[in-house]
């Protein structure tokens, strides 16, 4: 059910609607446990209900918690896809060694076609996007002369986007 409402976002960004919905539900559950729970904890009740700001603070805490949990799960998924891509790249390398030797442009096209034939999950993952960027950069330049600069700019762009994705967590903390 969650996958049905999942927003298409980069893996380093948690979908805000999912985070807000789940965080709000957790916050409601927390306050329900305080109010109707089996154990009475006056100190926790006083701390959690002392002011209207406390309600918002706890809700923001749970929203940030859901966002971080999502990021952790997505990071684990990307890590598994990196492992899968290593074996896939090795399979492509073996298939390439069996193929006849042709020009550089044809080799790049062959590699692009081989990468496109992978599963959509692997093809759209972070490592898949990076490999597609490298292959398209090689196809545009027809050499590896500027490959390092292209990879560095892509890495910097991803690092900036990942840093920006933690804005909600930085605001809450």
Coordinates of N, CA and C in Angstrom, one line a residue:
X1 N 0.8 -1.2 0.0 CA 0.0 0.0 0.0 C 0.9 1.3 0.0
X2 N 2.0 1.2 0.7 CA 2.8 2.4 0.8 C 3.5 2.6 -0.6
X3 N 3.8 1.6 -1.3 CA 4.4 1.7 -2.6 C 3.5 2.4 -3.6
X4 N 2.2 2.2 -3.4 CA 1.2 2.8 -4.3 C 1.3 4.3 -4.2
X5 N 1.5 4.9 -3.0 CA 1.5 6.3 -2.8 C 2.9 6.9 -2.8
X6 N 3.9 6.0 -3.0 CA 5.3 6.5 -3.0 C 5.5 7.4 -4.1
X7 N 6.2 8.5 -3.8 CA 6.5 9.6 -4.8 C 7.8 9.2 -5.5
X8 N 7.9 9.4 -6.8 CA 9.2 9.2 -7.4 C 10.2 10.2 -7.0
X9 N 11.1 9.9 -6.1 CA 12.2 10.8 -5.7 C 13.5 10.1 -5.8
X10 N 14.6 10.9 -5.8 CA 15.9 10.3 -5.7 C 16.1 9.6 -4.4
X11 N 16.9 8.6 -4.4 CA 17.0 7.7 -3.3 C 17.6 8.4 -2.0
X12 N 18.2 9.6 -2.2 CA 18.7 10.3 -1.0 C 17.7 11.2 -0.5
X13 N 16.5 11.3 -1.1 CA 15.4 12.1 -0.6 C 14.3 11.3 -0.1
X14 N 13.8 11.6 1.1 CA 12.7 10.8 1.6 C 11.4 11.6 1.1
X15 N 10.4 10.8 0.6 CA 9.2 11.5 0.2 C 8.5 12.2 1.3
X16 N 8.3 13.5 1.2 CA 7.8 14.3 2.3 C 6.4 13.9 2.7
X17 N 5.5 13.5 1.8 CA 4.1 13.1 2.1 C 4.2 11.9 3.0
X18 N 5.0 10.9 2.6 CA 5.1 9.7 3.4 C 5.7 10.0 4.8
X19 N 6.7 10.8 4.9 CA 7.3 11.1 6.2 C 6.3 11.9 7.1
X20 N 5.6 12.8 6.5 CA 4.6 13.6 7.3 C 3.5 12.7 7.8
X21 N 3.0 11.8 6.9 CA 1.9 10.9 7.3 C 2.3 9.9 8.4
X22 N 3.4 9.3 8.1 CA 3.9 8.3 9.1 C 4.3 8.9 10.4
X23 N 5.0 10.1 10.3 CA 5.4 10.8 11.5 C 4.2 11.3 12.4
X24 N 3.2 11.7 11.7 CA 1.9 12.2 12.4 C 1.2 11.0 13.1
X25 N 1.2 9.9 12.4 CA 0.6 8.7 13.0 C 1.4 8.2 14.2
X26 N 2.7 8.2 14.1 CA 3.5 7.9 15.2 C 3.3 8.8 16.4
X27 N 3.2 10.1 16.1 CA 3.0 11.1 17.1 C 1.6 10.9 17.8
X28 N 0.6 10.6 17.0 CA -0.7 10.3 17.6 C -0.6 9.1 18.5
X29 N 0.1 8.1 18.0 CA 0.3 6.9 18.8 C 1.0 7.1 20.1
X30 N 2.0 8.0 20.1 CA 2.8 8.4 21.3 C 1.9 9.1 22.3
X31 N 1.1 10.0 21.8 CA 0.2 10.7 22.7 C -0.9 9.9 23.2
X32 N -1.4 8.9 22.4 CA -2.4 8.0 22.9 C -1.9 7.1 23.9
X33 N -0.6 6.6 23.8 CA 0.0 5.8 24.8 C 0.2 6.6 26.1
X34 N 0.5 7.9 26.0 CA 0.7 8.7 27.2 C -0.7 8.9 27.9
X35 N -1.7 9.1 27.1 CA -3.0 9.4 27.7 C -3.7 8.1 28.2
X36 N -3.7 7.1 27.4 CA -4.5 5.9 27.7 C -3.6 4.7 27.9
X37 N -2.3 4.8 28.0 CA -1.5 3.7 28.2 C -1.6 3.0 29.5
X38 N -1.1 1.8 29.6 CA -1.2 1.0 30.8 C -0.4 1.5 32.0
X39 N 0.6 2.3 31.7 CA 1.4 2.8 32.8 C 1.3 4.3 32.9
X40 N 1.1 4.9 34.0 CA 1.0 6.3 34.2 C 2.4 6.9 34.5
X41 N 2.9 7.8 33.6 CA 4.2 8.4 33.8 C 4.0 9.9 33.9
X42 N 3.8 10.5 35.1 CA 3.4 11.9 35.2 C 4.5 12.8 34.7
X43 N 5.8 12.4 34.9 CA 6.9 13.3 34.4 C 6.9 13.4 32.8
X44 N 6.7 12.2 32.2 CA 6.7 12.2 30.7 C 5.4 12.9 30.2
X45 N 4.3 12.8 30.9 CA 3.1 13.5 30.5 C 3.3 15.0 30.7
X46 N 3.9 15.4 31.7 CA 4.1 16.8 32.0 C 5.1 17.4 30.9
X47 N 6.1 16.6 30.6 CA 7.1 17.1 29.6 C 6.5 17.1 28.2
X48 N 5.7 16.2 27.9 CA 5.1 16.1 26.5 C 3.9 17.1 26.3
X49 N 3.3 17.5 27.4 CA 2.0 18.3 27.2 C 2.2 19.6 27.9
X50 N 3.4 20.1 28.2 CA 3.5 21.3 28.9 C 3.1 22.6 28.1
X51 N 3.2 22.5 26.8 CA 3.0 23.7 26.0 C 2.6 23.3 24.6
X52 N 1.9 24.1 23.9 CA 1.5 23.8 22.5 C 2.7 23.6 21.6
X53 N 3.8 24.2 21.9 CA 5.0 24.0 21.1 C 5.5 22.6 21.3
X54 N 5.3 22.0 22.5 CA 5.8 20.7 22.7 C 5.1 19.7 21.8
X55 N 3.8 19.9 21.5 CA 3.1 19.0 20.5 C 3.8 19.1 19.2
X56 N 4.0 20.3 18.7 CA 4.7 20.4 17.4 C 6.1 19.9 17.4
X57 N 6.8 20.1 18.5 CA 8.2 19.6 18.6 C 8.2 18.0 18.4
X58 N 7.3 17.4 19.2 CA 7.2 15.9 19.1 C 6.8 15.5 17.7
X59 N 5.9 16.2 17.1 CA 5.5 15.8 15.7 C 6.6 16.0 14.7
X60 N 7.4 17.1 14.8 CA 8.5 17.2 14.0 C 9.6 16.2 14.2
X61 N 9.7 15.8 15.5 CA 10.7 14.7 15.8 C 10.3 13.4 15.1
X62 N 9.0 13.1 15.2 CA 8.6 11.8 14.5 C 8.7 11.9 13.0
X63 N 8.4 13.1 12.5 CA 8.5 13.2 11.0 C 10.0 13.1 10.6
X64 N 10.9 13.7 11.3 CA 12.3 13.5 11.0 C 12.8 12.1 11.2
X65 N 12.2 11.4 12.2 CA 12.6 10.0 12.5 C 12.1 9.2 11.3
X66 N 10.9 9.4 10.8 CA 10.5 8.6 9.6 C 11.3 8.9 8.4
X67 N 11.7 10.2 8.2 CA 12.6 10.5 7.1 C 13.9 9.8 7.2
X68 N 14.5 9.8 8.4 CA 15.8 9.1 8.5 C 15.7 7.6 8.3
X69 N 14.6 7.0 8.8 CA 14.3 5.5 8.6 C 14.2 5.2 7.1
X70 N 13.5 6.1 6.4 CA 13.3 5.9 5.0 C 14.7 6.0 4.3
X71 N 15.5 7.0 4.7 CA 16.8 7.1 4.1 C 17.7 5.9 4.4
X72 N 17.6 5.4 5.6 CA 18.4 4.2 5.9 C 18.0 3.0 5.1
X73 N 16.7 2.8 5.0 CA 16.2 1.6 4.2 C 16.6 1.8 2.7
X74 N 16.5 3.0 2.2 CA 16.8 3.3 0.8 C 18.3 3.1 0.6
X75 N 19.1 3.5 1.6 CA 20.6 3.4 1.5 C 20.9 1.9 1.5
X76 N 20.3 1.1 2.3 CA 20.5 -0.3 2.3 C 20.1 -0.9 0.9
X77 N 19.0 -0.5 0.3 CA 18.6 -1.0 -1.0 C 19.7 -0.6 -2.1
X78 N 20.2 0.6 -2.0 CA 21.2 1.0 -3.0 C 22.5 0.2 -2.8
X79 N 22.8 -0.1 -1.6 CA 24.0 -0.9 -1.3 C 23.8 -2.3 -1.9
X80 N 22.7 -2.9 -1.8 CA 22.4 -4.2 -2.4 C 22.5 -4.1 -3.9
X81 N 22.0 -3.0 -4.5 CA 22.0 -2.8 -5.9 C 23.5 -2.6 -6.4
X82 N 24.3 -2.0 -5.6 CA 25.8 -1.9 -6.0 C 26.4 -3.3 -6.0
X83 N 26.1 -4.1 -5.1 CA 26.6 -5.5 -5.1 C 26.1 -6.2 -6.3
X84 N 24.8 -6.1 -6.7 CA 24.3 -6.7 -7.9 C 24.9 -6.2 -9.1
X85 N 25.2 -4.9 -9.1 CA 25.8 -4.3 -10.3 C 27.2 -4.8 -10.6
X86 N 27.9 -5.1 -9.5 CA 29.3 -5.7 -9.7 C 29.2 -7.0 -10.5
X87 N 28.3 -7.9 -10.1 CA 28.2 -9.1 -10.9 C 27.7 -8.9 -12.3
X88 N 26.8 -7.9 -12.5 CA 26.3 -7.6 -13.8 C 27.4 -7.0 -14.7
X89 N 28.2 -6.1 -14.1 CA 29.3 -5.5 -14.9 C 30.3 -6.6 -15.3
X90 N 30.6 -7.6 -14.4 CA 31.5 -8.7 -14.7 C 30.9 -9.5 -15.8
X91 N 29.6 -9.8 -15.8 CA 28.9 -10.5 -16.9 C 29.1 -9.8 -18.2
X92 N 28.9 -8.4 -18.2 CA 29.0 -7.6 -19.4 C 30.5 -7.7 -19.9
X93 N 31.4 -7.7 -19.0 CA 32.8 -7.7 -19.3 C 33.1 -9.1 -20.0
X94 N 32.6 -10.1 -19.5 CA 32.8 -11.5 -20.1 C 32.2 -11.5 -21.5
X95 N 31.0 -11.0 -21.6 CA 30.3 -11.0 -22.9 C 31.1 -10.1 -23.9
X96 N 31.6 -9.0 -23.4 CA 32.4 -8.1 -24.3 C 33.7 -8.8 -24.8
X97 N 34.3 -9.6 -23.9 CA 35.5 -10.3 -24.4 C 35.2 -11.3 -25.5
X98 N 34.0 -11.8 -25.5 CA 33.6 -12.8 -26.5 C 33.2 -12.1 -27.8
X99 N 32.8 -10.8 -27.8 CA 32.4 -10.1 -28.9 C 33.6 -9.7 -29.8
X100 N 33.3 -9.5 -31.1 CA 34.5 -9.1 -32.0 C 34.9 -7.7 -31.6
X101 N 36.2 -7.5 -31.9 CA 36.8 -6.1 -31.6 C 36.4 -5.1 -32.7
X102 N 35.7 -4.1 -32.2 CA 35.2 -3.0 -33.2 C 35.7 -1.7 -32.7
X103 N 35.3 -0.6 -33.4 CA 35.8 0.7 -33.0 C 35.2 1.2 -31.7
X104 N 35.8 2.3 -31.2 CA 35.5 2.8 -29.9 C 34.0 3.2 -29.8
X105 N 33.5 3.9 -30.9 CA 32.1 4.4 -30.8 C 31.2 3.2 -30.8
X106 N 31.5 2.1 -31.6 CA 30.6 0.9 -31.5 C 30.7 0.2 -30.2
X107 N 31.9 0.2 -29.6 CA 32.0 -0.4 -28.2 C 31.1 0.4 -27.2
X108 N 31.1 1.7 -27.3 CA 30.3 2.5 -26.4 C 28.8 2.2 -26.6
X109 N 28.4 2.1 -27.9 CA 27.0 1.8 -28.2 C 26.7 0.4 -27.7
X110 N 27.6 -0.5 -27.8 CA 27.3 -1.9 -27.4 C 27.2 -1.9 -25.9
X111 N 28.1 -1.2 -25.2 CA 28.0 -1.1 -23.7 C 26.7 -0.4 -23.2
X112 N 26.3 0.6 -23.9 CA 25.0 1.3 -23.6 C 23.8 0.3 -23.8
X113 N 23.8 -0.4 -24.9 CA 22.8 -1.4 -25.1 C 22.8 -2.5 -24.1
X114 N 24.0 -3.0 -23.7 CA 24.1 -4.0 -22.7 C 23.6 -3.5 -21.3
X115 N 23.9 -2.2 -21.0 CA 23.4 -1.7 -19.7 C 21.9 -1.5 -19.7
X116 N 21.4 -1.1 -20.9 CA 19.9 -0.9 -21.0 C 19.1 -2.2 -20.8
X117 N 19.8 -3.3 -21.1 CA 19.1 -4.6 -21.0 C 19.0 -5.1 -19.6
X118 N 19.5 -4.4 -18.6 CA 19.5 -4.8 -17.2 C 18.1 -4.5 -16.7
X119 N 17.9 -5.0 -15.5 CA 16.5 -4.8 -14.8 C 16.3 -3.3 -14.6
X120 N 15.1 -2.9 -14.6 CA 14.8 -1.4 -14.4 C 15.2 -1.0 -13.1
X121 N 15.2 -1.8 -12.0 CA 15.6 -1.4 -10.7 C 17.1 -1.1 -10.7
X122 N 17.9 -1.9 -11.3 CA 19.3 -1.6 -11.4 C 19.6 -0.5 -12.3
X123 N 18.9 -0.4 -13.5 CA 19.1 0.7 -14.4 C 18.8 2.1 -13.9
X124 N 17.8 2.2 -13.0 CA 17.4 3.5 -12.4 C 18.0 3.7 -11.1
X125 N 18.8 2.8 -10.6 CA 19.5 3.1 -9.3 C 20.6 4.2 -9.4
X126 N 21.1 4.5 -8.3 CA 22.2 5.6 -8.3 C 23.4 5.1 -9.1
X127 N 23.8 3.8 -8.9 CA 25.0 3.3 -9.7 C 24.6 3.2 -11.1
X128 N 23.3 2.9 -11.4 CA 22.9 2.8 -12.8 C 22.9 4.1 -13.5
X129 N 22.4 5.2 -12.8 CA 22.5 6.5 -13.3 C 23.9 7.0 -13.6
X130 N 24.8 6.7 -12.7 CA 26.2 7.1 -12.8 C 26.8 6.4 -14.0
X131 N 26.5 5.1 -14.2 CA 27.1 4.4 -15.3 C 26.5 5.0 -16.6
X132 N 25.2 5.3 -16.7 CA 24.6 5.9 -17.9 C 25.3 7.2 -18.2
X133 N 25.5 8.0 -17.1 CA 26.2 9.3 -17.3 C 27.6 9.2 -17.9
X134 N 28.3 8.2 -17.4 CA 29.7 8.0 -17.9 C 29.6 7.5 -19.3
X135 N 28.7 6.6 -19.7 CA 28.6 6.1 -21.0 C 28.2 7.2 -22.0
X136 N 27.3 8.1 -21.6 CA 26.9 9.2 -22.5 C 28.0 10.2 -22.6
X137 N 28.7 10.4 -21.5 CA 29.9 11.3 -21.6 C 30.9 10.8 -22.6
X138 N 31.2 9.5 -22.5 CA 32.1 8.9 -23.5 C 31.6 9.0 -24.9
X139 N 30.3 8.8 -25.1 CA 29.7 8.8 -26.4 C 29.8 10.3 -27.0
X140 N 29.6 11.3 -26.1 CA 29.7 12.7 -26.6 C 31.1 13.1 -26.9
X141 N 32.0 12.7 -26.1 CA 33.4 13.2 -26.3 C 34.2 12.2 -27.2
X142 N 33.8 11.0 -27.3 CA 34.5 10.0 -28.1 C 35.9 9.7 -27.6
X143 N 36.1 10.1 -26.3 CA 37.4 9.8 -25.7 C 37.3 9.9 -24.2
X144 N 38.3 9.4 -23.5 CA 38.3 9.5 -22.1 C 39.0 10.7 -21.5
X145 N 39.3 11.7 -22.4 CA 40.1 12.8 -22.0 C 39.4 13.6 -20.9
X146 N 38.2 13.9 -21.0 CA 37.5 14.7 -19.9 C 36.6 13.9 -19.0
X147 N 36.9 12.6 -18.9 CA 36.1 11.7 -18.1 C 36.2 12.0 -16.6
X148 N 37.4 12.3 -16.1 CA 37.6 12.7 -14.7 C 36.8 13.9 -14.3
X149 N 36.8 15.0 -15.2 CA 36.1 16.2 -14.8 C 34.6 15.9 -14.8
X150 N 34.1 15.1 -15.8 CA 32.7 14.8 -15.8 C 32.2 14.0 -14.6
X151 N 33.1 13.0 -14.2 CA 32.7 12.2 -13.0 C 32.8 13.1 -11.7
X152 N 33.8 14.0 -11.7 CA 33.9 14.8 -10.5 C 32.7 15.8 -10.4
X153 N 32.3 16.4 -11.5 CA 31.1 17.3 -11.4 C 29.8 16.5 -11.1
X154 N 29.7 15.3 -11.6 CA 28.5 14.5 -11.2 C 28.5 14.1 -9.7
X155 N 29.7 13.8 -9.2 CA 29.9 13.5 -7.8 C 29.6 14.7 -6.9
X156 N 30.1 15.9 -7.3 CA 29.8 17.1 -6.6 C 28.3 17.4 -6.6
X157 N 27.6 17.2 -7.7 CA 26.2 17.5 -7.8 C 25.4 16.6 -6.9
X158 N 25.8 15.3 -6.9 CA 25.1 14.3 -6.0 C 25.3 14.6 -4.5
X159 N 26.6 15.0 -4.2 CA 26.9 15.4 -2.8 C 26.1 16.6 -2.4
X160 N 25.9 17.6 -3.2 CA 25.1 18.8 -2.9 C 23.7 18.4 -2.7
X161 N 23.1 17.6 -3.6 CA 21.7 17.2 -3.5 C 21.5 16.3 -2.2
X162 N 22.5 15.5 -1.9 CA 22.3 14.7 -0.6 C 22.4 15.6 0.6
X163 N 23.2 16.6 0.6 CA 23.3 17.5 1.7 C 22.0 18.3 1.9
X164 N 21.5 18.7 0.8 CA 20.2 19.5 0.8 C 19.1 18.6 1.3
X165 N 19.1 17.3 1.1 CA 18.0 16.4 1.4 C 17.9 16.3 3.0
X166 N 18.9 16.7 3.7 CA 18.9 16.6 5.2 C 18.4 17.9 5.8
X167 N 17.8 18.8 5.0 CA 17.4 20.1 5.5 C 16.4 20.0 6.6
X168 N 15.4 19.1 6.4 CA 14.4 18.9 7.4 C 14.9 18.4 8.7
X169 N 15.9 17.5 8.6 CA 16.5 16.9 9.9 C 17.3 18.0 10.6
X170 N 18.0 18.8 9.8 CA 18.8 19.9 10.4 C 17.9 20.9 11.1
X171 N 16.8 21.2 10.5 CA 15.8 22.2 11.1 C 15.3 21.6 12.4
X172 N 14.9 20.4 12.4 CA 14.3 19.8 13.6 C 15.4 19.7 14.7
X173 N 16.6 19.4 14.4 CA 17.6 19.2 15.4 C 18.2 20.6 15.7

